[in-house]
Amino acid sequence: MLALKHRTIVADAGANDLLVVRNGKVRTLTVFPTFTAPTCPPNNNGDTSCDAVPTDVELGPDGYLYVSGLGAEVEGHIYKVDQWTGEIVQTWGGLPPLTGIAVSSHGTIYASSIFAGVILKIGRDGSTSAASVP
């Protein structure tokens, strides 16, 4: 959850969406798309796509929401979302399943994966590095 002035943003892993809670009312901000990967299991609808499974949400210095995704424990993603319209404006994929995210005041993204035992660092220039954690 992310507490903002006058509203709270909730990353709902069960429904694969972002919710906005304001004045006791809940609305859906965005629903994350499924994706395909060779190891995605069969879904209830019979296809073999994976759910995004959002795990954390943070507000970046650019005013966008950054959301980490567990990706059905197959492939992690980071989604950059317009906080007002819910539009997904950028996606980083092919990452290990992600369990948390932080964004520095300079726009550097840090994402954690307990499955891979790493903290990823994604620079504003798109460069990526990883640090192992026990």
Coordinates of N, CA and C in Angstrom, one line a residue:
M1 N 0.8 -1.2 0.0 CA 0.0 0.0 0.0 C 0.9 1.2 0.0
L2 N 0.3 2.3 -0.6 CA 1.0 3.6 -0.6 C 0.1 4.6 -0.2
A3 N 0.3 5.2 1.0 CA -0.5 6.3 1.5 C -0.1 7.6 0.9
L4 N -1.0 8.3 0.2 CA -0.8 9.6 -0.4 C -1.8 10.5 0.2
K5 N -1.7 11.8 -0.1 CA -2.6 12.8 0.5 C -4.0 12.5 -0.1
H6 N -4.9 12.3 0.8 CA -6.3 12.1 0.4 C -6.7 10.8 -0.2
R7 N -5.7 9.8 -0.4 CA -6.0 8.5 -1.0 C -4.9 7.5 -0.7
T8 N -5.3 6.3 -0.8 CA -4.3 5.2 -0.6 C -4.3 4.3 -1.9
I9 N -3.2 4.0 -2.4 CA -3.1 3.1 -3.6 C -2.7 1.7 -3.0
V10 N -3.5 0.7 -3.5 CA -3.3 -0.7 -3.0 C -2.9 -1.5 -4.2
A11 N -1.7 -2.2 -4.1 CA -1.4 -3.3 -5.1 C -2.0 -4.6 -4.7
D12 N -3.0 -5.0 -5.5 CA -3.8 -6.2 -5.2 C -3.3 -7.4 -5.9
A13 N -2.5 -8.2 -5.3 CA -1.9 -9.4 -5.9 C -3.0 -10.4 -6.4
G14 N -4.1 -10.5 -5.6 CA -5.1 -11.5 -6.0 C -5.9 -11.1 -7.2
A15 N -6.1 -9.9 -7.4 CA -6.9 -9.4 -8.6 C -6.0 -8.9 -9.7
N16 N -4.7 -8.8 -9.5 CA -3.8 -8.3 -10.5 C -4.1 -6.8 -10.9
D17 N -4.3 -6.0 -9.9 CA -4.7 -4.6 -10.2 C -4.2 -3.6 -9.2
L18 N -4.4 -2.4 -9.5 CA -4.1 -1.3 -8.5 C -5.5 -0.7 -8.1
L19 N -5.7 -0.5 -6.8 CA -6.9 0.1 -6.4 C -6.6 1.4 -5.7
V20 N -7.6 2.3 -5.8 CA -7.5 3.6 -5.1 C -8.6 3.6 -4.1
V21 N -8.2 3.9 -2.8 CA -9.2 4.0 -1.7 C -9.2 5.5 -1.3
R22 N -10.4 6.1 -1.4 CA -10.6 7.5 -1.1 C -11.9 7.7 -0.4
N23 N -11.9 8.3 0.8 CA -13.1 8.5 1.5 C -14.0 7.3 1.7
G24 N -13.3 6.2 1.9 CA -14.0 4.9 2.2 C -14.5 4.2 1.0
K25 N -14.2 4.8 -0.2 CA -14.7 4.2 -1.5 C -13.5 3.6 -2.2
V26 N -13.7 2.5 -2.9 CA -12.6 1.8 -3.6 C -13.0 1.8 -5.1
R27 N -12.0 2.1 -5.9 CA -12.1 2.0 -7.4 C -10.9 1.4 -8.0
T28 N -11.0 0.8 -9.1 CA -9.9 0.1 -9.8 C -9.2 1.2 -10.6
L29 N -7.9 1.4 -10.4 CA -7.1 2.3 -11.2 C -6.6 1.7 -12.5
T30 N -6.1 0.5 -12.4 CA -5.6 -0.3 -13.5 C -5.6 -1.8 -13.3
V31 N -5.7 -2.5 -14.3 CA -5.6 -4.0 -14.3 C -4.4 -4.3 -15.1
F32 N -3.5 -5.1 -14.5 CA -2.2 -5.5 -15.2 C -2.5 -6.6 -16.2
P33 N -1.9 -6.6 -17.4 CA -2.1 -7.6 -18.4 C -1.3 -8.9 -18.0
T34 N -1.9 -10.0 -18.5 CA -1.1 -11.3 -18.4 C 0.0 -11.2 -19.4
F35 N 1.0 -12.1 -19.3 CA 2.1 -12.3 -20.2 C 2.3 -13.7 -20.5
T36 N 3.0 -14.0 -21.5 CA 3.4 -15.4 -21.8 C 4.9 -15.6 -21.7
A37 N 5.2 -16.8 -21.2 CA 6.6 -17.2 -21.0 C 6.5 -18.7 -21.1
P38 N 7.6 -19.4 -21.5 CA 7.6 -20.8 -21.7 C 7.2 -21.6 -20.5
T39 N 7.4 -21.1 -19.3 CA 7.0 -21.9 -18.1 C 5.7 -21.4 -17.4
C40 N 4.9 -20.6 -18.1 CA 3.6 -20.2 -17.5 C 2.7 -21.4 -17.4
P41 N 2.1 -21.6 -16.2 CA 1.2 -22.7 -16.1 C -0.2 -22.4 -16.7
P42 N -1.0 -23.4 -16.9 CA -2.4 -23.2 -17.5 C -3.2 -22.3 -16.5
N43 N -3.9 -21.4 -17.0 CA -4.8 -20.6 -16.2 C -6.2 -21.2 -16.2
N44 N -7.1 -20.6 -15.3 CA -8.4 -21.1 -15.2 C -9.2 -21.0 -16.6
N45 N -8.8 -20.0 -17.4 CA -9.5 -19.9 -18.7 C -9.0 -20.8 -19.8
G46 N -8.0 -21.6 -19.5 CA -7.4 -22.6 -20.4 C -6.2 -22.1 -21.2
D47 N -5.8 -20.8 -21.1 CA -4.6 -20.4 -21.8 C -3.4 -20.7 -20.9
T48 N -2.2 -20.4 -21.4 CA -1.0 -20.6 -20.6 C -0.3 -19.3 -20.4
S49 N -1.0 -18.3 -20.0 CA -0.4 -17.0 -19.7 C -0.2 -16.9 -18.2
C50 N 0.7 -16.0 -17.8 CA 1.0 -15.7 -16.4 C 0.4 -14.4 -15.9
D51 N -0.1 -14.4 -14.7 CA -0.6 -13.2 -14.1 C 0.5 -12.3 -13.6
A52 N 0.3 -11.0 -13.6 CA 1.3 -10.0 -13.1 C 1.7 -10.2 -11.7
V53 N 0.7 -10.4 -10.8 CA 0.8 -10.5 -9.3 C 1.6 -9.3 -8.8
P54 N 1.0 -8.1 -8.7 CA 1.7 -6.9 -8.2 C 2.0 -7.1 -6.7
T55 N 3.2 -6.7 -6.3 CA 3.6 -7.0 -4.9 C 3.9 -5.7 -4.1
D56 N 4.2 -4.6 -4.8 CA 4.5 -3.3 -4.1 C 4.3 -2.2 -5.0
V57 N 4.0 -1.0 -4.5 CA 3.8 0.2 -5.3 C 4.5 1.4 -4.5
E58 N 5.2 2.2 -5.3 CA 5.8 3.4 -4.8 C 5.6 4.6 -5.8
L59 N 5.7 5.8 -5.3 CA 5.6 7.0 -6.1 C 7.0 7.5 -6.4
G60 N 7.2 7.6 -7.7 CA 8.6 8.1 -8.2 C 8.6 9.7 -8.1
P61 N 9.8 10.2 -8.2 CA 9.9 11.7 -8.2 C 9.3 12.3 -9.5
D62 N 9.0 11.5 -10.5 CA 8.4 12.0 -11.7 C 6.9 12.0 -11.6
G63 N 6.3 11.6 -10.5 CA 4.9 11.6 -10.3 C 4.2 10.3 -10.8
Y64 N 4.9 9.4 -11.3 CA 4.4 8.1 -11.7 C 4.5 7.1 -10.6
L65 N 3.5 6.1 -10.6 CA 3.6 5.0 -9.7 C 4.5 3.9 -10.3
Y66 N 5.3 3.3 -9.5 CA 6.1 2.2 -9.9 C 5.7 0.9 -9.2
V67 N 5.4 -0.1 -9.9 CA 4.8 -1.3 -9.3 C 5.7 -2.5 -9.7
S68 N 6.0 -3.3 -8.6 CA 6.8 -4.5 -8.9 C 5.8 -5.7 -9.0
G69 N 6.2 -6.7 -9.8 CA 5.4 -7.8 -10.1 C 6.1 -9.1 -9.9
L70 N 5.4 -10.0 -9.2 CA 5.9 -11.4 -9.0 C 5.9 -12.2 -10.2
G71 N 5.0 -11.9 -11.1 CA 4.9 -12.7 -12.4 C 4.7 -14.2 -12.2
A72 N 3.7 -14.6 -11.3 CA 3.4 -16.0 -11.1 C 4.7 -16.8 -10.8
E73 N 5.7 -16.1 -10.2 CA 7.0 -16.7 -9.8 C 7.7 -17.2 -11.0
V74 N 7.4 -16.7 -12.2 CA 8.0 -17.1 -13.4 C 8.9 -16.0 -14.0
E75 N 8.4 -14.8 -14.1 CA 9.1 -13.7 -14.6 C 8.6 -12.4 -14.0
G76 N 9.5 -11.6 -13.4 CA 9.1 -10.4 -12.8 C 9.0 -9.2 -13.8
H77 N 8.2 -8.2 -13.4 CA 8.0 -7.0 -14.2 C 8.0 -5.8 -13.3
I78 N 8.3 -4.7 -13.9 CA 8.1 -3.4 -13.2 C 7.2 -2.6 -14.2
Y79 N 6.2 -2.0 -13.6 CA 5.2 -1.2 -14.4 C 5.3 0.2 -13.9
K80 N 5.4 1.1 -14.9 CA 5.3 2.6 -14.6 C 3.9 3.0 -15.0
V81 N 3.1 3.5 -14.0 CA 1.7 3.8 -14.2 C 1.4 5.2 -13.9
D82 N 0.6 5.8 -14.7 CA 0.1 7.2 -14.5 C -0.8 7.1 -13.3
Q83 N -0.5 7.9 -12.2 CA -1.3 7.8 -11.0 C -2.7 8.3 -11.1
W84 N -3.1 9.0 -12.1 CA -4.4 9.6 -12.2 C -5.3 8.8 -13.2
T85 N -4.7 8.3 -14.3 CA -5.5 7.6 -15.4 C -5.3 6.1 -15.3
G86 N -4.3 5.6 -14.6 CA -4.0 4.2 -14.6 C -3.3 3.6 -15.8
E87 N -3.0 4.5 -16.8 CA -2.3 4.0 -18.0 C -0.9 3.5 -17.6
I88 N -0.6 2.3 -18.1 CA 0.7 1.8 -18.0 C 1.6 2.4 -19.1
V89 N 2.5 3.2 -18.7 CA 3.3 4.0 -19.7 C 4.7 3.3 -20.0
Q90 N 5.1 2.4 -19.2 CA 6.4 1.7 -19.5 C 6.4 0.4 -18.7
T91 N 7.0 -0.6 -19.2 CA 7.2 -1.9 -18.6 C 8.6 -2.4 -18.8
W92 N 9.2 -2.9 -17.7 CA 10.4 -3.6 -17.7 C 10.1 -5.1 -17.4
G93 N 10.5 -6.0 -18.3 CA 10.3 -7.4 -18.1 C 11.5 -8.2 -18.1
G94 N 11.3 -9.5 -18.1 CA 12.4 -10.5 -18.1 C 13.2 -10.4 -16.8
L95 N 12.6 -10.0 -15.8 CA 13.3 -9.9 -14.5 C 13.0 -11.1 -13.6
P96 N 13.8 -11.3 -12.6 CA 13.4 -12.4 -11.6 C 12.1 -12.0 -10.9
P97 N 11.3 -12.9 -10.4 CA 10.1 -12.5 -9.7 C 10.4 -11.5 -8.6
L98 N 9.6 -10.4 -8.6 CA 9.9 -9.3 -7.7 C 9.0 -9.2 -6.6
T99 N 9.5 -8.8 -5.4 CA 8.7 -8.8 -4.2 C 8.7 -7.4 -3.6
G100 N 9.4 -6.4 -4.1 CA 9.4 -5.1 -3.5 C 10.1 -4.1 -4.5
I101 N 9.8 -2.8 -4.3 CA 10.3 -1.8 -5.1 C 10.5 -0.5 -4.4
A102 N 11.5 0.3 -4.8 CA 11.8 1.6 -4.2 C 12.3 2.5 -5.4
V103 N 12.0 3.8 -5.3 CA 12.5 4.7 -6.3 C 13.2 5.8 -5.6
S104 N 14.5 6.1 -6.0 CA 15.2 7.2 -5.3 C 14.7 8.5 -5.8
S105 N 15.1 9.6 -5.1 CA 14.7 10.9 -5.5 C 15.3 11.3 -6.8
H106 N 16.3 10.6 -7.3 CA 16.9 10.8 -8.6 C 16.3 10.0 -9.7
G107 N 15.4 9.1 -9.4 CA 14.7 8.3 -10.4 C 15.3 6.9 -10.6
T108 N 16.3 6.5 -9.8 CA 16.9 5.2 -9.9 C 15.9 4.2 -9.2
I109 N 15.6 3.1 -9.9 CA 14.7 2.1 -9.4 C 15.5 1.0 -8.7
Y110 N 15.0 0.5 -7.6 CA 15.6 -0.6 -6.9 C 14.4 -1.6 -6.7
A111 N 14.7 -2.9 -7.1 CA 13.6 -3.9 -6.9 C 14.3 -5.1 -6.3
S112 N 13.5 -5.7 -5.4 CA 14.1 -6.9 -4.7 C 13.4 -8.2 -5.2
S113 N 14.2 -9.3 -5.1 CA 13.7 -10.6 -5.5 C 14.2 -11.6 -4.4
I114 N 13.3 -12.0 -3.5 CA 13.7 -13.0 -2.5 C 14.0 -14.3 -3.2
F115 N 13.4 -14.6 -4.4 CA 13.6 -15.9 -5.0 C 15.0 -16.0 -5.6
A116 N 15.4 -14.8 -6.2 CA 16.8 -14.8 -6.9 C 17.8 -14.4 -5.9
G117 N 17.4 -13.8 -4.7 CA 18.4 -13.3 -3.8 C 19.2 -12.1 -4.3
V118 N 18.5 -11.2 -5.0 CA 19.2 -10.0 -5.5 C 18.3 -8.8 -5.3
I119 N 19.0 -7.6 -5.3 CA 18.4 -6.3 -5.4 C 18.9 -5.8 -6.8
L120 N 17.9 -5.5 -7.6 CA 18.2 -4.9 -9.0 C 18.2 -3.4 -8.9
K121 N 19.1 -2.8 -9.7 CA 19.2 -1.4 -9.8 C 19.0 -1.0 -11.2
I122 N 18.0 -0.2 -11.5 CA 17.8 0.2 -12.9 C 18.0 1.8 -12.9
G123 N 19.0 2.2 -13.6 CA 19.3 3.6 -13.7 C 18.4 4.4 -14.6
R124 N 18.3 5.7 -14.5 CA 17.5 6.5 -15.4 C 17.9 6.3 -16.9
D125 N 19.1 5.9 -17.1 CA 19.6 5.7 -18.5 C 19.2 4.3 -19.0
G126 N 18.6 3.5 -18.1 CA 18.2 2.1 -18.5 C 19.2 1.1 -18.1
S127 N 20.4 1.5 -17.6 CA 21.4 0.5 -17.2 C 20.9 -0.3 -16.0
T128 N 21.3 -1.6 -16.0 CA 20.8 -2.5 -15.0 C 22.0 -3.2 -14.3
S129 N 21.9 -3.3 -13.0 CA 22.9 -4.1 -12.3 C 22.2 -4.8 -11.1
A130 N 22.9 -5.7 -10.5 CA 22.3 -6.5 -9.4 C 23.3 -6.7 -8.3
A131 N 22.8 -6.7 -7.1 CA 23.6 -7.0 -6.0 C 23.0 -8.2 -5.3
S132 N 23.9 -9.2 -5.0 CA 23.4 -10.4 -4.3 C 23.2 -10.1 -2.8
V133 N 22.1 -10.7 -2.3 CA 21.9 -10.6 -0.8 C 21.6 -12.0 -0.3
P134 N 22.1 -12.2 0.9 CA 21.8 -13.5 1.5 C 20.4 -13.8 1.9

